[in-house]
Backbone as JSON Lines, residues from 0, in Angstrom:
{"i":0,"aa":"K","n":[0.85,-1.18,0.0],"ca":[0.0,0.0,0.0],"c":[0.89,1.23,0.0]}
{"i":1,"aa":"D","n":[0.37,2.33,-0.53],"ca":[1.14,3.56,-0.48],"c":[0.73,4.37,0.74]}
{"i":2,"aa":"K","n":[1.34,5.57,0.92],"ca":[1.1,6.34,2.13],"c":[-0.34,6.83,2.26]}
{"i":3,"aa":"S","n":[-1.08,6.88,1.17],"ca":[-2.48,7.29,1.26],"c":[-3.37,6.12,1.64]}
{"i":4,"aa":"G","n":[-2.81,4.94,1.74],"ca":[-3.59,3.77,2.13],"c":[-4.11,2.99,0.94]}
{"i":5,"aa":"K","n":[-3.87,3.51,-0.28],"ca":[-4.33,2.81,-1.47],"c":[-3.42,1.63,-1.75]}
{"i":6,"aa":"S","n":[-4.01,0.58,-2.2],"ca":[-3.23,-0.61,-2.49],"c":[-2.5,-0.45,-3.81]}
{"i":7,"aa":"G","n":[-1.26,-0.87,-3.8],"ca":[-0.5,-0.98,-5.03],"c":[-0.66,-2.43,-5.43]}
{"i":8,"aa":"K","n":[0.42,-3.17,-5.34],"ca":[0.32,-4.61,-5.55],"c":[-0.38,-5.18,-4.33]}
{"i":9,"aa":"S","n":[-1.29,-6.06,-4.57],"ca":[-2.01,-6.67,-3.46],"c":[-2.04,-8.17,-3.67]}
{"i":10,"aa":"G","n":[-2.16,-8.87,-2.59],"ca":[-2.25,-10.31,-2.7],"c":[-1.15,-10.97,-1.91]}
{"i":11,"aa":"R","n":[-1.19,-12.25,-1.93],"ca":[-0.2,-13.04,-1.19],"c":[0.94,-13.41,-2.1]}
{"i":12,"aa":"I","n":[2.14,-13.19,-1.59],"ca":[3.33,-13.56,-2.32],"c":[4.11,-14.51,-1.43]}
{"i":13,"aa":"P","n":[4.15,-15.79,-1.76],"ca":[4.93,-16.71,-0.93],"c":[6.42,-16.4,-1.08]}
{"i":14,"aa":"L","n":[7.1,-16.27,0.04],"ca":[8.52,-15.97,0.01],"c":[9.36,-17.22,-0.1]}
{"i":15,"aa":"A","n":[8.9,-18.27,0.53],"ca":[9.66,-19.51,0.49],"c":[8.75,-20.67,0.84]}
{"i":16,"aa":"A","n":[9.07,-21.8,0.3],"ca":[8.41,-23.04,0.68],"c":[9.51,-24.06,0.88]}
{"i":17,"aa":"F","n":[9.39,-24.84,1.91],"ca":[10.44,-25.78,2.25],"c":[9.89,-27.2,2.15]}
{"i":18,"aa":"P","n":[10.59,-28.05,1.44],"ca":[10.11,-29.43,1.29],"c":[10.16,-30.16,2.63]}
{"i":19,"aa":"R","n":[9.33,-31.15,2.73],"ca":[9.25,-31.91,3.99],"c":[10.56,-32.6,4.33]}
{"i":20,"aa":"E","n":[11.37,-32.88,3.32],"ca":[12.63,-33.58,3.58],"c":[13.64,-32.68,4.3]}
{"i":21,"aa":"S","n":[13.57,-31.36,4.08],"ca":[14.53,-30.44,4.72],"c":[13.78,-29.19,5.22]}
{"i":22,"aa":"P","n":[12.97,-29.37,6.23],"ca":[12.2,-28.22,6.73],"c":[13.1,-27.21,7.45]}
{"i":23,"aa":"Q","n":[12.65,-25.96,7.48],"ca":[13.36,-24.92,8.24],"c":[13.2,-25.23,9.73]}
{"i":24,"aa":"R","n":[14.2,-24.88,10.48],"ca":[14.14,-25.06,11.93],"c":[14.11,-23.71,12.6]}
{"i":25,"aa":"H","n":[13.7,-23.71,13.85],"ca":[13.68,-22.46,14.63],"c":[15.07,-21.84,14.58]}
{"i":26,"aa":"G","n":[15.14,-20.57,14.27],"ca":[16.42,-19.87,14.24],"c":[17.0,-19.75,12.84]}
{"i":27,"aa":"D","n":[16.44,-20.47,11.86],"ca":[16.91,-20.32,10.49],"c":[16.49,-18.95,9.97]}
{"i":28,"aa":"R","n":[17.17,-18.49,8.94],"ca":[16.89,-17.16,8.4],"c":[16.51,-17.24,6.94]}
{"i":29,"aa":"L","n":[15.82,-16.2,6.52],"ca":[15.42,-16.1,5.13],"c":[15.75,-14.69,4.67]}
{"i":30,"aa":"R","n":[16.46,-14.55,3.58],"ca":[16.73,-13.24,3.0],"c":[15.56,-12.89,2.09]}
{"i":31,"aa":"W","n":[15.05,-11.68,2.28],"ca":[13.89,-11.23,1.54],"c":[14.3,-10.07,0.66]}
{"i":32,"aa":"A","n":[14.24,-10.22,-0.64],"ca":[14.61,-9.16,-1.59],"c":[13.45,-8.19,-1.71]}
{"i":33,"aa":"L","n":[13.45,-7.18,-0.85],"ca":[12.34,-6.23,-0.81],"c":[12.21,-5.41,-2.1]}
{"i":34,"aa":"A","n":[13.29,-5.24,-2.82],"ca":[13.25,-4.46,-4.05],"c":[12.27,-5.06,-5.06]}
{"i":35,"aa":"T","n":[12.06,-6.36,-4.99],"ca":[11.16,-7.01,-5.94],"c":[9.7,-6.63,-5.72]}
{"i":36,"aa":"L","n":[9.4,-6.02,-4.57],"ca":[8.01,-5.66,-4.27],"c":[7.59,-4.35,-4.92]}
{"i":37,"aa":"G","n":[8.55,-3.55,-5.35],"ca":[8.22,-2.28,-5.97],"c":[7.6,-1.27,-5.01]}
{"i":38,"aa":"L","n":[8.01,-1.31,-3.75],"ca":[7.5,-0.36,-2.76],"c":[7.93,1.06,-3.12]}
{"i":39,"aa":"K","n":[7.04,2.0,-2.91],"ca":[7.34,3.41,-3.1],"c":[7.55,4.04,-1.72]}
{"i":40,"aa":"P","n":[8.38,5.11,-1.64],"ca":[8.57,5.78,-0.35],"c":[7.22,6.17,0.26]}
{"i":41,"aa":"G","n":[7.08,5.86,1.55],"ca":[5.82,6.12,2.24],"c":[4.9,4.91,2.23]}
{"i":42,"aa":"G","n":[5.23,3.9,1.44],"ca":[4.41,2.69,1.37],"c":[4.83,1.67,2.41]}
{"i":43,"aa":"F","n":[4.09,0.58,2.45],"ca":[4.42,-0.48,3.4],"c":[4.02,-1.83,2.85]}
{"i":44,"aa":"V","n":[4.58,-2.84,3.48],"ca":[4.21,-4.21,3.15],"c":[3.8,-4.87,4.47]}
{"i":45,"aa":"E","n":[2.76,-5.64,4.43],"ca":[2.32,-6.39,5.61],"c":[2.75,-7.83,5.41]}
{"i":46,"aa":"Y","n":[3.33,-8.41,6.45],"ca":[3.83,-9.77,6.32],"c":[3.56,-10.58,7.58]}
{"i":47,"aa":"W","n":[3.58,-11.89,7.38],"ca":[3.4,-12.83,8.48],"c":[3.95,-14.18,8.04]}
{"i":48,"aa":"V","n":[4.05,-15.08,8.95],"ca":[4.57,-16.41,8.66],"c":[3.46,-17.43,8.85]}
{"i":49,"aa":"E","n":[3.36,-18.34,7.91],"ca":[2.42,-19.45,8.02],"c":[3.23,-20.74,7.91]}
{"i":50,"aa":"V","n":[2.93,-21.65,8.78],"ca":[3.6,-22.95,8.74],"c":[2.55,-24.05,8.82]}
{"i":51,"aa":"T","n":[2.88,-25.16,8.19],"ca":[2.01,-26.33,8.24],"c":[2.83,-27.49,8.78]}
{"i":52,"aa":"D","n":[2.29,-28.14,9.8],"ca":[3.04,-29.26,10.38],"c":[2.85,-30.52,9.51]}
{"i":53,"aa":"N","n":[3.55,-31.54,9.88],"ca":[3.43,-32.79,9.11],"c":[2.79,-33.9,9.95]}
{"i":54,"aa":"D","n":[1.7,-33.54,10.61],"ca":[0.95,-34.48,11.45],"c":[0.3,-35.53,10.54]}
{"i":55,"aa":"T","n":[0.76,-36.77,10.65],"ca":[0.21,-37.84,9.81],"c":[-0.92,-38.6,10.49]}
{"i":56,"aa":"V","n":[-1.17,-38.28,11.78],"ca":[-2.22,-38.98,12.51],"c":[-3.57,-38.31,12.27]}
{"i":57,"aa":"T","n":[-3.66,-37.02,12.61],"ca":[-4.95,-36.33,12.46],"c":[-4.95,-35.36,11.28]}
{"i":58,"aa":"G","n":[-3.85,-35.3,10.57],"ca":[-3.78,-34.42,9.4],"c":[-3.0,-33.15,9.7]}
{"i":59,"aa":"P","n":[-2.4,-32.58,8.67],"ca":[-1.6,-31.36,8.85],"c":[-2.44,-30.2,9.37]}
{"i":60,"aa":"K","n":[-1.8,-29.39,10.22],"ca":[-2.45,-28.2,10.77],"c":[-1.58,-26.99,10.46]}
{"i":61,"aa":"K","n":[-2.26,-25.85,10.27],"ca":[-1.55,-24.63,9.92],"c":[-1.49,-23.7,11.13]}
{"i":62,"aa":"G","n":[-0.32,-23.07,11.32],"ca":[-0.13,-22.05,12.35],"c":[0.26,-20.75,11.66]}
{"i":63,"aa":"T","n":[-0.26,-19.64,12.19],"ca":[0.01,-18.33,11.59],"c":[0.5,-17.37,12.66]}
{"i":64,"aa":"S","n":[1.55,-16.63,12.34],"ca":[2.07,-15.63,13.28],"c":[1.19,-14.38,13.23]}
{"i":65,"aa":"Q","n":[1.46,-13.46,14.13],"ca":[0.76,-12.17,14.04],"c":[1.28,-11.43,12.82]}
{"i":66,"aa":"K","n":[0.55,-10.42,12.38],"ca":[0.94,-9.67,11.19],"c":[1.79,-8.47,11.6]}
{"i":67,"aa":"Y","n":[2.76,-8.15,10.75],"ca":[3.66,-7.02,10.95],"c":[3.63,-6.14,9.72]}
{"i":68,"aa":"R","n":[3.98,-4.87,9.9],"ca":[4.08,-3.96,8.77],"c":[5.49,-3.4,8.71]}
{"i":69,"aa":"L","n":[6.03,-3.39,7.52],"ca":[7.34,-2.81,7.26],"c":[7.12,-1.59,6.37]}
{"i":70,"aa":"Y","n":[7.49,-0.42,6.87],"ca":[7.28,0.83,6.14],"c":[8.56,1.24,5.43]}
{"i":71,"aa":"L","n":[8.42,1.72,4.22],"ca":[9.54,2.31,3.49],"c":[9.41,3.82,3.63]}
{"i":72,"aa":"L","n":[10.28,4.38,4.46],"ca":[10.2,5.81,4.75],"c":[10.72,6.63,3.58]}
{"i":73,"aa":"S","n":[10.11,7.78,3.38],"ca":[10.59,8.71,2.36],"c":[11.76,9.5,2.95]}
{"i":74,"aa":"S","n":[12.5,10.17,2.1],"ca":[13.62,11.0,2.56],"c":[13.13,12.04,3.56]}
{"i":75,"aa":"E","n":[11.97,12.6,3.32],"ca":[11.42,13.62,4.21],"c":[11.08,13.03,5.58]}
{"i":76,"aa":"Q","n":[10.54,11.82,5.59],"ca":[10.21,11.16,6.85],"c":[11.47,10.83,7.65]}
{"i":77,"aa":"I","n":[12.49,10.37,6.97],"ca":[13.76,10.06,7.64],"c":[14.36,11.34,8.22]}
{"i":78,"aa":"H","n":[14.32,12.41,7.44],"ca":[14.87,13.69,7.89],"c":[14.08,14.25,9.08]}
{"i":79,"aa":"A","n":[12.76,14.16,9.02],"ca":[11.92,14.65,10.12],"c":[12.23,13.88,11.41]}
{"i":80,"aa":"K","n":[12.43,12.58,11.3],"ca":[12.78,11.76,12.46],"c":[14.12,12.2,13.04]}
{"i":81,"aa":"A","n":[15.09,12.46,12.17],"ca":[16.41,12.9,12.61],"c":[16.32,14.26,13.31]}
{"i":82,"aa":"I","n":[15.5,15.16,12.81],"ca":[15.33,16.49,13.42],"c":[14.72,16.35,14.81]}
{"i":83,"aa":"V","n":[13.71,15.5,14.96],"ca":[13.09,15.29,16.27],"c":[14.12,14.76,17.26]}
{"i":84,"aa":"M","n":[14.92,13.8,16.83],"ca":[15.96,13.26,17.71],"c":[16.97,14.34,18.11]}
{"i":85,"aa":"Q","n":[17.34,15.2,17.16],"ca":[18.28,16.28,17.46],"c":[17.69,17.27,18.47]}
{"i":86,"aa":"E","n":[16.41,17.57,18.33],"ca":[15.75,18.49,19.27],"c":[15.69,17.89,20.67]}
{"i":87,"aa":"Q","n":[15.37,16.6,20.76],"ca":[15.35,15.94,22.06],"c":[16.74,15.92,22.69]}
{"i":88,"aa":"L","n":[17.74,15.67,21.86],"ca":[19.12,15.67,22.34],"c":[19.52,17.05,22.86]}
{"i":89,"aa":"L","n":[19.12,18.09,22.16],"ca":[19.45,19.45,22.59],"c":[18.88,19.73,23.98]}
{"i":90,"aa":"K","n":[17.66,19.3,24.23],"ca":[17.06,19.49,25.56],"c":[17.86,18.75,26.63]}
{"i":91,"aa":"R","n":[18.27,17.53,26.34],"ca":[19.06,16.76,27.32],"c":[20.4,17.43,27.58]}
{"i":92,"aa":"M","n":[21.0,17.99,26.53],"ca":[22.29,18.65,26.69],"c":[22.15,19.93,27.5]}
{"i":93,"aa":"V","n":[21.06,20.65,27.34],"ca":[20.83,21.86,28.13],"c":[20.69,21.49,29.61]}
{"i":94,"aa":"H","n":[19.98,20.4,29.91],"ca":[19.86,19.95,31.3],"c":[21.22,19.55,31.87]}
{"i":95,"aa":"L","n":[22.01,18.87,31.06],"ca":[23.35,18.48,31.52],"c":[24.22,19.71,31.75]}
{"i":96,"aa":"L","n":[24.11,20.69,30.88],"ca":[24.86,21.94,31.07],"c":[24.45,22.61,32.37]}
{"i":97,"aa":"G","n":[23.15,22.62,32.65],"ca":[22.67,23.19,33.92],"c":[23.29,22.47,35.11]}
{"i":98,"aa":"D","n":[23.33,21.15,35.05],"ca":[23.97,20.38,36.13],"c":[25.45,20.74,36.24]}
{"i":99,"aa":"H","n":[26.09,20.86,35.11],"ca":[27.52,21.2,35.08],"c":[27.76,22.56,35.74]}
{"i":100,"aa":"L","n":[26.89,23.52,35.47],"ca":[27.05,24.85,36.04],"c":[26.74,24.9,37.53]}
{"i":101,"aa":"E","n":[25.86,24.01,37.99],"ca":[25.47,24.0,39.41],"c":[26.49,23.3,40.3]}
{"i":102,"aa":"V","n":[27.31,22.43,39.76],"ca":[28.26,21.67,40.58],"c":[29.52,22.5,40.79]}
{"i":103,"aa":"E","n":[29.77,22.83,42.03],"ca":[30.98,23.56,42.4],"c":[31.7,22.75,43.46]}
{"i":104,"aa":"P","n":[32.69,21.96,43.04],"ca":[33.33,21.04,43.97],"c":[34.05,21.73,45.13]}
{"i":105,"aa":"R","n":[34.5,22.96,44.94],"ca":[35.24,23.64,46.0],"c":[34.34,23.99,47.19]}
{"i":106,"aa":"T","n":[33.05,24.12,46.95],"ca":[32.13,24.47,48.03],"c":[31.27,23.28,48.44]}
{"i":107,"aa":"M","n":[31.48,22.15,47.83],"ca":[30.65,20.97,48.08],"c":[31.15,20.22,49.32]}
{"i":108,"aa":"A","n":[30.22,19.77,50.12],"ca":[30.58,18.95,51.28],"c":[31.16,17.64,50.77]}
{"i":109,"aa":"R","n":[32.21,17.19,51.43],"ca":[32.91,15.97,51.0],"c":[31.98,14.77,50.87]}
{"i":110,"aa":"E","n":[31.03,14.64,51.78],"ca":[30.15,13.47,51.74],"c":[29.21,13.48,50.53]}
{"i":111,"aa":"R","n":[29.03,14.64,49.91],"ca":[28.16,14.73,48.72],"c":[28.9,14.38,47.44]}
{"i":112,"aa":"V","n":[30.23,14.41,47.48],"ca":[31.03,14.23,46.28],"c":[30.7,12.92,45.54]}
{"i":113,"aa":"P","n":[30.69,11.76,46.2],"ca":[30.41,10.52,45.45],"c":[29.05,10.53,44.76]}
{"i":114,"aa":"D","n":[28.01,11.02,45.44],"ca":[26.67,11.05,44.84],"c":[26.62,12.0,43.65]}
{"i":115,"aa":"E","n":[27.22,13.18,43.79],"ca":[27.22,14.15,42.7],"c":[28.01,13.62,41.5]}
{"i":116,"aa":"A","n":[29.14,13.01,41.78],"ca":[29.96,12.45,40.69],"c":[29.2,11.36,39.96]}
{"i":117,"aa":"E","n":[28.54,10.49,40.71],"ca":[27.78,9.4,40.09],"c":[26.62,9.93,39.27]}
{"i":118,"aa":"R","n":[25.94,10.93,39.79],"ca":[24.81,11.53,39.08],"c":[25.28,12.18,37.78]}
{"i":119,"aa":"F","n":[26.36,12.95,37.87],"ca":[26.86,13.63,36.68],"c":[27.4,12.64,35.65]}
{"i":120,"aa":"E","n":[28.12,11.63,36.11],"ca":[28.64,10.61,35.19],"c":[27.5,9.88,34.49]}
{"i":121,"aa":"G","n":[26.44,9.55,35.25],"ca":[25.29,8.86,34.66],"c":[24.62,9.7,33.6]}
{"i":122,"aa":"K","n":[24.38,10.98,33.9],"ca":[23.75,11.86,32.91],"c":[24.66,12.06,31.71]}
{"i":123,"aa":"S","n":[25.96,12.18,31.95],"ca":[26.91,12.34,30.84],"c":[26.89,11.12,29.95]}
{"i":124,"aa":"R","n":[26.84,9.94,30.55],"ca":[26.79,8.7,29.79],"c":[25.51,8.63,28.95]}
{"i":125,"aa":"E","n":[24.38,9.02,29.54],"ca":[23.12,9.0,28.8],"c":[23.16,9.95,27.61]}
{"i":126,"aa":"V","n":[23.69,11.15,27.82],"ca":[23.77,12.11,26.72],"c":[24.76,11.61,25.66]}
{"i":127,"aa":"A","n":[25.86,11.01,26.07],"ca":[26.82,10.47,25.12],"c":[26.18,9.37,24.27]}
{"i":128,"aa":"Q","n":[25.38,8.52,24.89],"ca":[24.68,7.46,24.14],"c":[23.68,8.08,23.16]}
{"i":129,"aa":"A","n":[22.99,9.13,23.61],"ca":[22.03,9.81,22.73],"c":[22.77,10.46,21.56]}
{"i":130,"aa":"L","n":[23.94,11.04,21.82],"ca":[24.75,11.62,20.75],"c":[25.13,10.55,19.73]}
{"i":131,"aa":"D","n":[25.5,9.38,20.21],"ca":[25.85,8.28,19.32],"c":[24.67,7.87,18.45]}
{"i":132,"aa":"L","n":[23.48,7.78,19.06],"ca":[22.28,7.4,18.3],"c":[21.93,8.45,17.25]}
{"i":133,"aa":"V","n":[22.01,9.72,17.65],"ca":[21.69,10.8,16.7],"c":[22.69,10.8,15.56]}
{"i":134,"aa":"A","n":[23.97,10.62,15.88],"ca":[24.99,10.59,14.82],"c":[24.74,9.43,13.87]}
{"i":135,"aa":"A","n":[24.39,8.27,14.4],"ca":[24.11,7.1,13.55],"c":[22.89,7.36,12.67]}
{"i":136,"aa":"D","n":[21.85,7.99,13.23],"ca":[20.66,8.3,12.44],"c":[20.97,9.34,11.37]}
{"i":137,"aa":"M","n":[21.86,10.27,11.69],"ca":[22.2,11.31,10.7],"c":[22.88,10.7,9.48]}
{"i":138,"aa":"L","n":[23.61,9.61,9.67],"ca":[24.24,8.95,8.52],"c":[23.19,8.35,7.59]}
{"i":139,"aa":"K","n":[22.02,8.04,8.11],"ca":[20.94,7.47,7.3],"c":[20.08,8.55,6.66]}
{"i":140,"aa":"D","n":[20.27,9.81,7.07],"ca":[19.42,10.92,6.63],"c":[19.92,11.47,5.3]}
{"i":141,"aa":"P","n":[19.18,11.21,4.21],"ca":[19.64,11.69,2.9],"c":[19.61,13.21,2.78]}
{"i":142,"aa":"L","n":[18.87,13.88,3.66],"ca":[18.79,15.34,3.64],"c":[19.61,15.96,4.76]}
{"i":143,"aa":"G","n":[20.4,15.14,5.46],"ca":[21.16,15.61,6.6],"c":[22.28,16.57,6.21]}
{"i":144,"aa":"D","n":[22.75,17.3,7.2],"ca":[23.78,18.3,7.03],"c":[25.1,17.77,7.58]}
{"i":145,"aa":"L","n":[26.12,17.69,6.76],"ca":[27.41,17.15,7.15],"c":[28.03,17.97,8.29]}
{"i":146,"aa":"Q","n":[27.89,19.29,8.24],"ca":[28.47,20.14,9.3],"c":[27.81,19.87,10.64]}
{"i":147,"aa":"V","n":[26.51,19.66,10.66],"ca":[25.81,19.35,11.91],"c":[26.3,18.01,12.44]}
{"i":148,"aa":"Y","n":[26.45,17.04,11.55],"ca":[26.96,15.73,11.94],"c":[28.36,15.85,12.56]}
{"i":149,"aa":"Q","n":[29.22,16.62,11.92],"ca":[30.59,16.8,12.44],"c":[30.57,17.5,13.79]}
{"i":150,"aa":"Q","n":[29.68,18.45,13.98],"ca":[29.58,19.14,15.26],"c":[29.09,18.2,16.36]}
{"i":151,"aa":"I","n":[28.18,17.31,16.01],"ca":[27.7,16.34,17.0],"c":[28.84,15.43,17.43]}
{"i":152,"aa":"L","n":[29.68,15.01,16.5],"ca":[30.84,14.2,16.86],"c":[31.81,14.97,17.74]}
{"i":153,"aa":"K","n":[31.99,16.25,17.46],"ca":[32.88,17.09,18.27],"c":[32.31,17.25,19.68]}
{"i":154,"aa":"I","n":[31.03,17.5,19.77],"ca":[30.37,17.63,21.08],"c":[30.54,16.35,21.87]}
{"i":155,"aa":"R","n":[30.43,15.22,21.2],"ca":[30.59,13.91,21.86],"c":[31.98,13.81,22.48]}
{"i":156,"aa":"G","n":[33.0,14.22,21.74],"ca":[34.36,14.19,22.26],"c":[34.55,15.17,23.41]}
{"i":157,"aa":"D","n":[34.0,16.37,23.28],"ca":[34.1,17.37,24.34],"c":[33.41,16.88,25.61]}
{"i":158,"aa":"L","n":[32.26,16.25,25.45],"ca":[31.53,15.74,26.6],"c":[32.34,14.68,27.35]}
{"i":159,"aa":"A","n":[33.02,13.84,26.6],"ca":[33.84,12.8,27.23],"c":[34.94,13.44,28.07]}
{"i":160,"aa":"Q","n":[35.54,14.51,27.58],"ca":[36.59,15.2,28.34],"c":[36.02,15.88,29.58]}
{"i":161,"aa":"I","n":[34.86,16.5,29.45],"ca":[34.23,17.18,30.59],"c":[33.85,16.16,31.65]}
{"i":162,"aa":"A","n":[33.32,15.03,31.22],"ca":[32.89,14.0,32.17],"c":[34.07,13.49,32.99]}
{"i":163,"aa":"V","n":[35.23,13.39,32.39],"ca":[36.43,12.95,33.12],"c":[36.73,13.94,34.24]}
{"i":164,"aa":"G","n":[36.53,15.22,33.97],"ca":[36.77,16.25,34.98],"c":[35.79,16.2,36.13]}
{"i":165,"aa":"Y","n":[34.69,15.48,35.95],"ca":[33.68,15.37,37.01],"c":[33.59,13.94,37.54]}
{"i":166,"aa":"S","n":[34.66,13.2,37.38],"ca":[34.68,11.86,37.95],"c":[34.75,11.98,39.47]}
{"i":167,"aa":"H","n":[34.47,10.9,40.15],"ca":[34.49,10.87,41.61],"c":[35.84,11.36,42.12]}
{"i":168,"aa":"R","n":[36.91,10.86,41.53],"ca":[38.26,11.21,41.98],"c":[38.54,12.69,41.76]}
{"i":169,"aa":"A","n":[38.15,13.24,40.59],"ca":[38.42,14.65,40.29],"c":[37.63,15.57,41.22]}
{"i":170,"aa":"L","n":[36.35,15.25,41.45],"ca":[35.54,16.07,42.35],"c":[36.06,16.0,43.79]}
{"i":171,"aa":"E","n":[36.44,14.82,44.21],"ca":[36.95,14.66,45.56],"c":[38.25,15.44,45.75]}
{"i":172,"aa":"S","n":[39.11,15.4,44.76],"ca":[40.37,16.13,44.82],"c":[40.12,17.64,44.89]}
{"i":173,"aa":"A","n":[39.18,18.14,44.07],"ca":[38.86,19.57,44.1],"c":[38.25,19.96,45.43]}
{"i":174,"aa":"A","n":[37.36,19.12,45.97],"ca":[36.73,19.42,47.26],"c":[37.78,19.41,48.36]}
{"i":175,"aa":"R","n":[38.7,18.45,48.32],"ca":[39.73,18.34,49.34],"c":[40.66,19.55,49.31]}
{"i":176,"aa":"S","n":[41.08,19.95,48.12],"ca":[42.02,21.06,48.02],"c":[41.41,22.37,48.51]}
{"i":177,"aa":"S","n":[40.1,22.52,48.4],"ca":[39.47,23.75,48.87],"c":[39.22,23.72,50.37]}
{"i":178,"aa":"Q","n":[39.18,22.52,50.97],"ca":[38.88,22.43,52.39],"c":[40.12,22.26,53.25]}
{"i":179,"aa":"D","n":[41.26,21.91,52.66],"ca":[42.51,21.77,53.41],"c":[43.06,23.17,53.69]}
{"i":180,"aa":"P","n":[43.5,23.42,54.91],"ca":[44.06,24.73,55.2],"c":[45.38,24.91,54.44]}
{"i":181,"aa":"P","n":[45.66,26.12,54.01],"ca":[46.9,26.34,53.28],"c":[48.09,26.09,54.21]}
{"i":182,"aa":"T","n":[49.1,25.49,53.67],"ca":[50.28,25.21,54.49],"c":[51.31,26.3,54.25]}
{"i":183,"aa":"A","n":[51.82,26.8,55.34],"ca":[52.85,27.85,55.26],"c":[54.21,27.21,55.45]}
{"i":184,"aa":"R","n":[55.17,27.67,54.75],"ca":[56.51,27.11,54.85],"c":[57.26,27.87,55.93]}
{"i":185,"aa":"R","n":[57.86,27.13,56.82],"ca":[58.63,27.77,57.9],"c":[60.11,27.63,57.61]}
{"i":186,"aa":"D","n":[60.79,28.69,57.78],"ca":[62.24,28.65,57.65],"c":[62.83,28.65,59.04]}
{"i":187,"aa":"A","n":[63.78,27.79,59.32],"ca":[64.39,27.72,60.65],"c":[65.54,28.64,60.78]}
């Protein structure tokens, strides 16, 4: 069917039939040449699996899986999906930046350091994973912008460096250095 819901090619197309002498087993795979279906961008194909057992006592019985739809996205749909992911990522990065600006290890109580470090590392990891997903999706986007993609990769690298600066050890060291009294050198 196309994106308006009108049927293009319709009907059942058997993908494979396996002789009783060499039946498919659970876990076997089938390569499906989707290009032969003539799908247009925005269209979809509905598919399911039907199997017939070889019951020789009461006769063969057929089992059918649930139906699935595979959509062929248009360039515009792929691009719109990538833009939505980028917008969501931007919001997460703004929240992480806010956390980054609020954490001041020199004024932080020592007992809070491990919790703050763990919280910041966790959020940094989540944003880094989101950056990876967005970058991967941008490679699939035929309307994507190479400069935006390169900037996302740069931000990913910068985030990794910033996160190291907010590790438990780094925060604890900064908190310790601000709370230790300065040592004066005495000359005898």
